[in-house]
Tab-separated table of C-alpha atoms in Angstrom:
chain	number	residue	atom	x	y	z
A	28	UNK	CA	128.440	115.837	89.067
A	29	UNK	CA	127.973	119.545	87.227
A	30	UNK	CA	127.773	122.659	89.514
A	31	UNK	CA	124.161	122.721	87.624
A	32	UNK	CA	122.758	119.509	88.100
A	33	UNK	CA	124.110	120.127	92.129
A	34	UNK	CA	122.368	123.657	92.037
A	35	UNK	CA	119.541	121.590	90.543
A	36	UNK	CA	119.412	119.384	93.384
A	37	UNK	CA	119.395	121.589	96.418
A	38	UNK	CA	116.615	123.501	94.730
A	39	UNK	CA	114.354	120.838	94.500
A	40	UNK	CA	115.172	119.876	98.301
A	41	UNK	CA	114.040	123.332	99.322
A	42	UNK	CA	110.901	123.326	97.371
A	43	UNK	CA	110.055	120.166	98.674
A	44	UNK	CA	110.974	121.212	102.361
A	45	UNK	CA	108.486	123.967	101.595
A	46	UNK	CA	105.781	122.099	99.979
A	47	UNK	CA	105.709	119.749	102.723
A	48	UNK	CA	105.594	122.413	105.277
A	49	UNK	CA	102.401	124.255	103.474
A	50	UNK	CA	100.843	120.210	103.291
A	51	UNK	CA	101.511	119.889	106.860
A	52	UNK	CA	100.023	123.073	108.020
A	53	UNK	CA	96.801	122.361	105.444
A	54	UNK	CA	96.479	118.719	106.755
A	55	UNK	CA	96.549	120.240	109.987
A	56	UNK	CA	93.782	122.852	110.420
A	57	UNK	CA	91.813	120.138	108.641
A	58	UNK	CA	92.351	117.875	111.596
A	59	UNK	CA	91.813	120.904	114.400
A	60	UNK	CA	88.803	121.839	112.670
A	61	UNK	CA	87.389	118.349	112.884
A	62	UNK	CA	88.270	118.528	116.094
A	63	UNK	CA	86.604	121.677	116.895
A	64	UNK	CA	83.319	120.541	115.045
A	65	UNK	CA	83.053	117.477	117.539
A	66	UNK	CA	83.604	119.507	120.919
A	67	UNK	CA	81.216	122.391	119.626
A	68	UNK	CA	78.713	120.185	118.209
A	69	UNK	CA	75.236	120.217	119.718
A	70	UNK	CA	74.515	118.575	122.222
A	71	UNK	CA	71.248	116.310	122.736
A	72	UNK	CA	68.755	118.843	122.582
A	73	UNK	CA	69.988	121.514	120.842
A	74	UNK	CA	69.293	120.467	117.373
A	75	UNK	CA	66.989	123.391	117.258
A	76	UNK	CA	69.539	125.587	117.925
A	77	UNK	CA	71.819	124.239	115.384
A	78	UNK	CA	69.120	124.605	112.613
A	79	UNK	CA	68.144	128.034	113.827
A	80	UNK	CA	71.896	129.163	113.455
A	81	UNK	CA	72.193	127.398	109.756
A	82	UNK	CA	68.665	129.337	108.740
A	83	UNK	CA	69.912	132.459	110.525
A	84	UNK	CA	73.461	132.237	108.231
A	85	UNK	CA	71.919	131.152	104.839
A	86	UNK	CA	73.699	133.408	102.093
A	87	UNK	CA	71.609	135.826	100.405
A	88	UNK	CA	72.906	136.616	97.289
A	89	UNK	CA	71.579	139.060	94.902
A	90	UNK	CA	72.563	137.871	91.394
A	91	UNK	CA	70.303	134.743	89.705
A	92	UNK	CA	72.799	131.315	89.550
A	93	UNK	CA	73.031	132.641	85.663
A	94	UNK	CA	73.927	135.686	86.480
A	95	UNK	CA	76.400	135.361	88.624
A	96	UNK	CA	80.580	135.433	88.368
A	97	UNK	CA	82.843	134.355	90.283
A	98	UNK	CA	84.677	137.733	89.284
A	99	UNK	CA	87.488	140.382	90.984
A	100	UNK	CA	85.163	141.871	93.009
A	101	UNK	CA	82.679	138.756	93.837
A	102	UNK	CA	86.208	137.907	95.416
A	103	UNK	CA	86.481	141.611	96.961
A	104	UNK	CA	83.585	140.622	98.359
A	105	UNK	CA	83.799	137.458	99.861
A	106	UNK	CA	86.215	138.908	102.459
A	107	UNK	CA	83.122	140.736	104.273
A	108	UNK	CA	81.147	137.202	103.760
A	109	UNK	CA	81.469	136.476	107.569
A	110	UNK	CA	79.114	139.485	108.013
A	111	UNK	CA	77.044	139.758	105.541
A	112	UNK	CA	75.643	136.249	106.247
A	113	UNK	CA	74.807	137.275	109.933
A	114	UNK	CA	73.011	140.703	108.919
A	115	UNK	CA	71.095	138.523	106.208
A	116	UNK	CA	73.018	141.328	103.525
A	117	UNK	CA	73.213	140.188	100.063
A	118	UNK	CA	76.732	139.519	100.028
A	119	UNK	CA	77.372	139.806	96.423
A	120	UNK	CA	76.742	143.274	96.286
A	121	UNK	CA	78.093	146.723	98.116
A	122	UNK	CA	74.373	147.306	99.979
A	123	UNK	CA	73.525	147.041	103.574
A	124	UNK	CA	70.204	146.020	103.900
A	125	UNK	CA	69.211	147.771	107.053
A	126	UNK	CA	70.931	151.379	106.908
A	127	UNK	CA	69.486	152.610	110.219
A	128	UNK	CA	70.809	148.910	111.832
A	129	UNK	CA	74.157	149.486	110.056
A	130	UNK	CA	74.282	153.054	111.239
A	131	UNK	CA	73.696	152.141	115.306
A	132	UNK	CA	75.788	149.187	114.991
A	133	UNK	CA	78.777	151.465	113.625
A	134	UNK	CA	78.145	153.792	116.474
A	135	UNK	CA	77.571	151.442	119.554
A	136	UNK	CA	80.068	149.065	118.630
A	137	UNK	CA	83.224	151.099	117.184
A	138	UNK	CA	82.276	154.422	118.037
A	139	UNK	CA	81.833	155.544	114.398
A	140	UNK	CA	80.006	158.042	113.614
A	141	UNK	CA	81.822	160.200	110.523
A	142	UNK	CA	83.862	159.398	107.707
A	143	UNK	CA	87.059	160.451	109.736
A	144	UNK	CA	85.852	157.994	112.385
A	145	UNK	CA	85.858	155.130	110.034
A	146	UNK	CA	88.880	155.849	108.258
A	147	UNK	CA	90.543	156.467	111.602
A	148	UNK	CA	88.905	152.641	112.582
A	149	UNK	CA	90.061	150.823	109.145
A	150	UNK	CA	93.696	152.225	109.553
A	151	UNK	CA	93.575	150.705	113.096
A	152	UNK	CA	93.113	147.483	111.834
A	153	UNK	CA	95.251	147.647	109.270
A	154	UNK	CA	98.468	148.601	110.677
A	155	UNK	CA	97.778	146.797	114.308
A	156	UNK	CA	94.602	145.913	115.259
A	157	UNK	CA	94.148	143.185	117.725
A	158	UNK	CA	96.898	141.001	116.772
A	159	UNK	CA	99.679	143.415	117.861
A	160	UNK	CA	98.307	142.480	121.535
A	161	UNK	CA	97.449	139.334	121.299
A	162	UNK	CA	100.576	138.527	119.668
A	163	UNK	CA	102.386	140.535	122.601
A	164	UNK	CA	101.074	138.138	125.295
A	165	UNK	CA	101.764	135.592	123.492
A	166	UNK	CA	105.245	136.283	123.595
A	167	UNK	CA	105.142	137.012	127.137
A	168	UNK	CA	103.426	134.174	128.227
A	169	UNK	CA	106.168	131.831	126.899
A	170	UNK	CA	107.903	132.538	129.494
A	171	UNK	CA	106.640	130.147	132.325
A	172	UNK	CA	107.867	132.402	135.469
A	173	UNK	CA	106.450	135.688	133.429
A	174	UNK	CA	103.280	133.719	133.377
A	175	UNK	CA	102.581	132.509	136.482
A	176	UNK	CA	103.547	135.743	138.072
A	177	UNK	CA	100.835	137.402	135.860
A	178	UNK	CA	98.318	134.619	136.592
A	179	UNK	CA	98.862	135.805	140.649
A	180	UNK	CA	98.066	139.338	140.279
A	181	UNK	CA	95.244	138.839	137.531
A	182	UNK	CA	93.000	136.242	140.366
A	183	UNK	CA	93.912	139.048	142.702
A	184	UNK	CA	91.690	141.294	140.425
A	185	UNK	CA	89.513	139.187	138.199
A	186	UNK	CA	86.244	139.101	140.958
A	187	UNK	CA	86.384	143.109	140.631
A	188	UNK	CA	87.842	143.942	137.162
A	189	UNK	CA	85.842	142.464	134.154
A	190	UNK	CA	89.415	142.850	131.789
A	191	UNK	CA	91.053	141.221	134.377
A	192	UNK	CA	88.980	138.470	134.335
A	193	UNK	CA	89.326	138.295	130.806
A	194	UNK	CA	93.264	138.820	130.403
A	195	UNK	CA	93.334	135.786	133.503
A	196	UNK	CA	91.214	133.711	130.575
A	197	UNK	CA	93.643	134.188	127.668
A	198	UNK	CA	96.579	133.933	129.871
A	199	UNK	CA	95.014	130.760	130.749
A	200	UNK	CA	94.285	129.483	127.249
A	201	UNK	CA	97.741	130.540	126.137
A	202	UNK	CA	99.485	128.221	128.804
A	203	UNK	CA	97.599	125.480	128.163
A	204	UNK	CA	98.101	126.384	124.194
A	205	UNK	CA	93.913	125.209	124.251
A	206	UNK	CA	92.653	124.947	120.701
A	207	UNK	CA	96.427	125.357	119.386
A	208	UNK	CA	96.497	128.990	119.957
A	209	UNK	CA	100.198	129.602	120.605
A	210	UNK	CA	99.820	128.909	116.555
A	211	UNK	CA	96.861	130.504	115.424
A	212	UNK	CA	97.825	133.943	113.346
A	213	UNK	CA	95.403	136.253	114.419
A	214	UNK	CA	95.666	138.848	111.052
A	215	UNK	CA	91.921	137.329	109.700
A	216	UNK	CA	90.237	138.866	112.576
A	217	UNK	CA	91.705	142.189	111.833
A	218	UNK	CA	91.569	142.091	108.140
A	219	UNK	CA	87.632	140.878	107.944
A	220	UNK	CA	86.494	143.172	109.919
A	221	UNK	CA	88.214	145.879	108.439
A	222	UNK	CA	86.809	144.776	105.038
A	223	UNK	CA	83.202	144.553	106.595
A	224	UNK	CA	83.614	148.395	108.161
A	225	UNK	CA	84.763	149.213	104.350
A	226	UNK	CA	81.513	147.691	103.152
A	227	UNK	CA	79.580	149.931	105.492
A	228	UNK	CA	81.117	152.557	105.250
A	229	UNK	CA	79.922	153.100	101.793
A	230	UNK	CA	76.440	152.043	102.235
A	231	UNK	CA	76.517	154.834	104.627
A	232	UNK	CA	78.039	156.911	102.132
A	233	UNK	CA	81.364	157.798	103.995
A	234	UNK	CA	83.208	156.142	101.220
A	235	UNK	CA	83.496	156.454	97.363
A	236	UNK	CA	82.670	153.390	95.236
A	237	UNK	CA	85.909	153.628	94.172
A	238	UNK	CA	87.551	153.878	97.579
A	239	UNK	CA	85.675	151.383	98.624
A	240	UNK	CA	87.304	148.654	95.667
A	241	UNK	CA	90.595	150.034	96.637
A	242	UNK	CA	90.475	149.585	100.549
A	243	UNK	CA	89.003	146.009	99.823
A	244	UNK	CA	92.110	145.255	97.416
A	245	UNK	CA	94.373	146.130	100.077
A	246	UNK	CA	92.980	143.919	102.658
A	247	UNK	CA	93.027	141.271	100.314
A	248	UNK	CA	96.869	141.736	99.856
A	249	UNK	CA	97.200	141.249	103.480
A	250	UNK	CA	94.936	138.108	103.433
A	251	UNK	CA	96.590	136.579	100.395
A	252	UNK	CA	100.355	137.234	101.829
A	253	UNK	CA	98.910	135.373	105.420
A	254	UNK	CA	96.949	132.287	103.963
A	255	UNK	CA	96.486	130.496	101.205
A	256	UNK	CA	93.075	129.280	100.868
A	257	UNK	CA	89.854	130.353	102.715
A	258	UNK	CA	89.435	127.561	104.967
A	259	UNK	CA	92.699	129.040	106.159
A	260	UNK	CA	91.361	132.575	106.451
A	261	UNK	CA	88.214	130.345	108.149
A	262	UNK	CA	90.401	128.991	110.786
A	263	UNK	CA	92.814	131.714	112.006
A	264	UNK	CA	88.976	134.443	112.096
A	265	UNK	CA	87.327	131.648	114.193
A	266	UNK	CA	89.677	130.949	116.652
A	267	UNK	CA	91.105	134.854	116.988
A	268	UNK	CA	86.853	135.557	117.870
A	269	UNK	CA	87.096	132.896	120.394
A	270	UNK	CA	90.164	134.219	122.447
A	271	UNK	CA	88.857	137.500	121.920
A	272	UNK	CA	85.497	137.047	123.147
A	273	UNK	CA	87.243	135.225	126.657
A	274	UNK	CA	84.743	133.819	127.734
A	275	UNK	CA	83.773	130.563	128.981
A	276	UNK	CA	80.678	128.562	130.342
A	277	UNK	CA	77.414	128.571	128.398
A	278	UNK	CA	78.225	131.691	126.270
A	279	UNK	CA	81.437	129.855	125.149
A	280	UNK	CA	79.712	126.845	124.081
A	281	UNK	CA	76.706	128.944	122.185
A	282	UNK	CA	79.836	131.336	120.497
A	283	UNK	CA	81.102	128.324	119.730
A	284	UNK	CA	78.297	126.928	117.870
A	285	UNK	CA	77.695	129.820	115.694
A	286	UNK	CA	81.318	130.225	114.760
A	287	UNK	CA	81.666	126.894	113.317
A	288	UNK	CA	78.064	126.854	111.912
A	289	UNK	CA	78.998	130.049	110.100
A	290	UNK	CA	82.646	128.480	109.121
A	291	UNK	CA	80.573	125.383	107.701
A	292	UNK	CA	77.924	127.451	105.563
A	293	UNK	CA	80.634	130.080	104.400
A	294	UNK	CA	82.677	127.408	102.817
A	295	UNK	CA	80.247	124.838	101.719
A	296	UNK	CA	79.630	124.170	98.154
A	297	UNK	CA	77.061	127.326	97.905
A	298	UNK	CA	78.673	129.747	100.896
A	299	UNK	CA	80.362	132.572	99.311
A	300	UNK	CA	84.172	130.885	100.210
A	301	UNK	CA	83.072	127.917	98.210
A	302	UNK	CA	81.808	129.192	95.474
A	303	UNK	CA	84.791	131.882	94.816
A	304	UNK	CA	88.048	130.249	94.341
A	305	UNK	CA	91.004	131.783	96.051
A	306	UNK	CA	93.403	132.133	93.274
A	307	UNK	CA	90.940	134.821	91.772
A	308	UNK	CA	93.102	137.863	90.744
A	309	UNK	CA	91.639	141.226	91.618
A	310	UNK	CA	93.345	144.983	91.273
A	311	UNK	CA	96.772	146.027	92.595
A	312	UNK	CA	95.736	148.575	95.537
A	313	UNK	CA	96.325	152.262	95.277
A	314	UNK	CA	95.707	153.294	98.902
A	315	UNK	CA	93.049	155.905	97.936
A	316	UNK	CA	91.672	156.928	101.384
A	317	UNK	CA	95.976	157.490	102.549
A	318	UNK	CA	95.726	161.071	102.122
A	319	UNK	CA	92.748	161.970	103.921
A	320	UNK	CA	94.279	159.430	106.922
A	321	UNK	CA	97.090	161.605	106.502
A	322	UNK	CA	95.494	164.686	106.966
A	323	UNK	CA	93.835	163.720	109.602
A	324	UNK	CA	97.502	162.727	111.446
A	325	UNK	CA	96.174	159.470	111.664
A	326	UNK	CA	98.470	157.700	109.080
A	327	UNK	CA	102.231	157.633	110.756
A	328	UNK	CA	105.169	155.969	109.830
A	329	UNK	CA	106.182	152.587	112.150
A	330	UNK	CA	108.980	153.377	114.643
A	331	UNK	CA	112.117	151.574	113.591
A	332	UNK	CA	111.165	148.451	115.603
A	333	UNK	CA	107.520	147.674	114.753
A	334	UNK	CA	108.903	148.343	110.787
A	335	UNK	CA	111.554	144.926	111.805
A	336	UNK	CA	108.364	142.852	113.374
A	337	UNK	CA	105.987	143.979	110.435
A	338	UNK	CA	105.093	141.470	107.756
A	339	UNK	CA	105.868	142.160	104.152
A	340	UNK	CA	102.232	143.348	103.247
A	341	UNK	CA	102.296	145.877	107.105
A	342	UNK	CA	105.891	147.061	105.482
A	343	UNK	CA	104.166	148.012	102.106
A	344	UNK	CA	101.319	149.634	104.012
A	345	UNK	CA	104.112	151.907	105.601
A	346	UNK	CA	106.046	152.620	102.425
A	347	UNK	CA	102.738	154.107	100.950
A	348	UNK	CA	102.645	156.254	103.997
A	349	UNK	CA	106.235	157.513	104.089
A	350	UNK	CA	106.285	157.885	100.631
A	351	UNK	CA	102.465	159.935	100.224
A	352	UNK	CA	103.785	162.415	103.623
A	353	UNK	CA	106.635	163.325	101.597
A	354	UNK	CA	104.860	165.088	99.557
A	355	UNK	CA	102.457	167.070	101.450
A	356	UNK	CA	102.133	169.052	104.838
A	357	UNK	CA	102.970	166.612	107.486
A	358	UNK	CA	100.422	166.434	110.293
A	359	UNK	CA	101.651	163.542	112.100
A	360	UNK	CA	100.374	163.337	115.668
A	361	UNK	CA	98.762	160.893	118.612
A	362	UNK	CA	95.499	160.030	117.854
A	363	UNK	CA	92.840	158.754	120.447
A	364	UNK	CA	93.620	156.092	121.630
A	365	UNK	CA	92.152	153.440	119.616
A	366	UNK	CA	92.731	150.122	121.582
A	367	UNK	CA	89.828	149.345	123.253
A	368	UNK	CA	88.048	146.025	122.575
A	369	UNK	CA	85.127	147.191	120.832
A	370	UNK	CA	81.600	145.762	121.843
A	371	UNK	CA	81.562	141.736	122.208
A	372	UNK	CA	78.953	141.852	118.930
A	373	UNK	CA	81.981	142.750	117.020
């Protein structure tokens, strides 16, 4: 046998080993999301509640069937679809519907009140977000000794300390790996809402049309590099919410409902992540709003070991940054402290 039929051969192998890894996972979050519909489905009475949640998450879209494309930024756009449909926005266009709504929510709920504010709250998400943490216990939590150890001090604390109560919930979930979360990849929850404060933040006016494309092209990057369709992007943002929101009891079961209600509009046949295929190319990213982050000494480079734990897309983010302060007065600094958990209405 040639040395090119053999180097034929092998490749073929490894494309197939891949191909039925990226089947597997697919076939997979089909089968967990089934799941997931039957435990969080209404129960015997709340039919109401159910059709209240599907009127309350009907798309509005602003373009006529005719009119509308399935375009580069119709796809920009999709990514801030989970909001949109809950703040009745049209989400085929830029607008907010309710400024003054937009404006409080901002405020309350991220403590964003300026341009530098959101930039300073995009970046966050961008480079760590909630992940980095989550992703941290889940490491730690591996370890069954670790774990329980943990566990003992958090029911010490949990009847005084609301985040105790809350780390003791995740900590909980995570052993018991309930709703497969030792394999969920938690980047959607970051990267959606970073693309919905992006979306506000130039209805507000804090952000240039332009600026606005570009910051939504660079989340996509990160989305595209993570998953690879949106029922994937549906999946990983659903469950992230839910162990973020640890909680359990009625609130759990009503979260529940309007996660997968909102899943089940945003990809059905007219929900924004049905109608726009994934595969839709849009812009290569410029990183437009880098230089004001880095006059602001919020944009700094990753220490040597978050650069070895970053992703590809995190790694590109950081070569924009290192590359851009090269050329200009550094101002790197700490920040405020940005990891709090944001209001639960996030």
């Amino acid at each position: 046998m040639s040395v090119q039929t053999l180097l034929l051969s092998a490749a073929l192998a490894v494309f197939g080993v891949i191909a039925t890894i990226e089947i597997s996972k697919t076939i997979h979050q089909k089968i967990r999301l089934r799941r997931d519909k039957a435990a969080s489905a209404p129960h015997r009475g709340e039919e109401s509640t159910w059709n209240e949640l599907t009127e309350h998450h009907r798309p509005v879209r602003e373009s006529t069937p005719d009119e509308f494309t399935a375009g580069p930024h119709e796809r920009l756009l999709a990514i801030c679809a989970p909001y949109s449909l809950c703040r009745r926005d049209p989400w085929d266009r830029l607008t907010c519907s309710d400024l003054d709504g937009t404006r409080t929510m901002l405020s309350l709920d991220w403590g964003v009140c300026s341009r530098t504010d959101l930039l300073s709250r995009v970046h966050w998400l961008i480079t760590s977000g909630h992940r980095i943490g989550f992703e941290a216990e889940r490491a730690r939590w591996v370890d069954t000794s670790l774990a329980e150890a943990e566990r003992h001090e958090l029911r010490e604390s949990a009847a005084s300390s609301s985040d105790a109560a809350e780390t003791l919930w995740r900590l909980e979930r995570m052993r018991d790996n309930d709703r497969d979360i030792r394999n969920v990849d938690f980047s959607a929850w970051d990267l959606v809402r970073a693309a919905m404060l992006t979306r506000c933040g130039f209805a507000l006016g804090w952000l240039t049309e332009e600026e606005t494309w570009d910051t939504l092209a660079i989340l996509d990057r990160g989305l595209r590099e993570r998953y690879r369709s949106w029922t994937q992007v549906s999946e990983s943002f659903r469950l992230a919410r839910w162990y973020w929101n640890s909680t359990s009891g009625k609130d759990e079961h009503f979260n529940d409902l309007h996660d997968l209600n909102r899943s089940l509009v945003l990809l059905s046949p007219d929900g924004p992540w049905g109608l726009i295929d994934w595969d839709v190319e849009t812009p290569e990213p410029s990183f437009l709003i880098l230089d004001d982050l880095l006059d602001a000494g919020v944009a700094t480079p990753l220490s040597a070991g978050d650069r070895k734990r970053a992703t590809h897309w995190e790694r590109w983010v950081d070569d924009q940054v290192i590359a851009r302060g090269q050329h200009r007065p550094q101002h790197f600094g700490t920040h405020a402290d940005q990891h709090h958990r944001f209001a639960k209405r996030a």
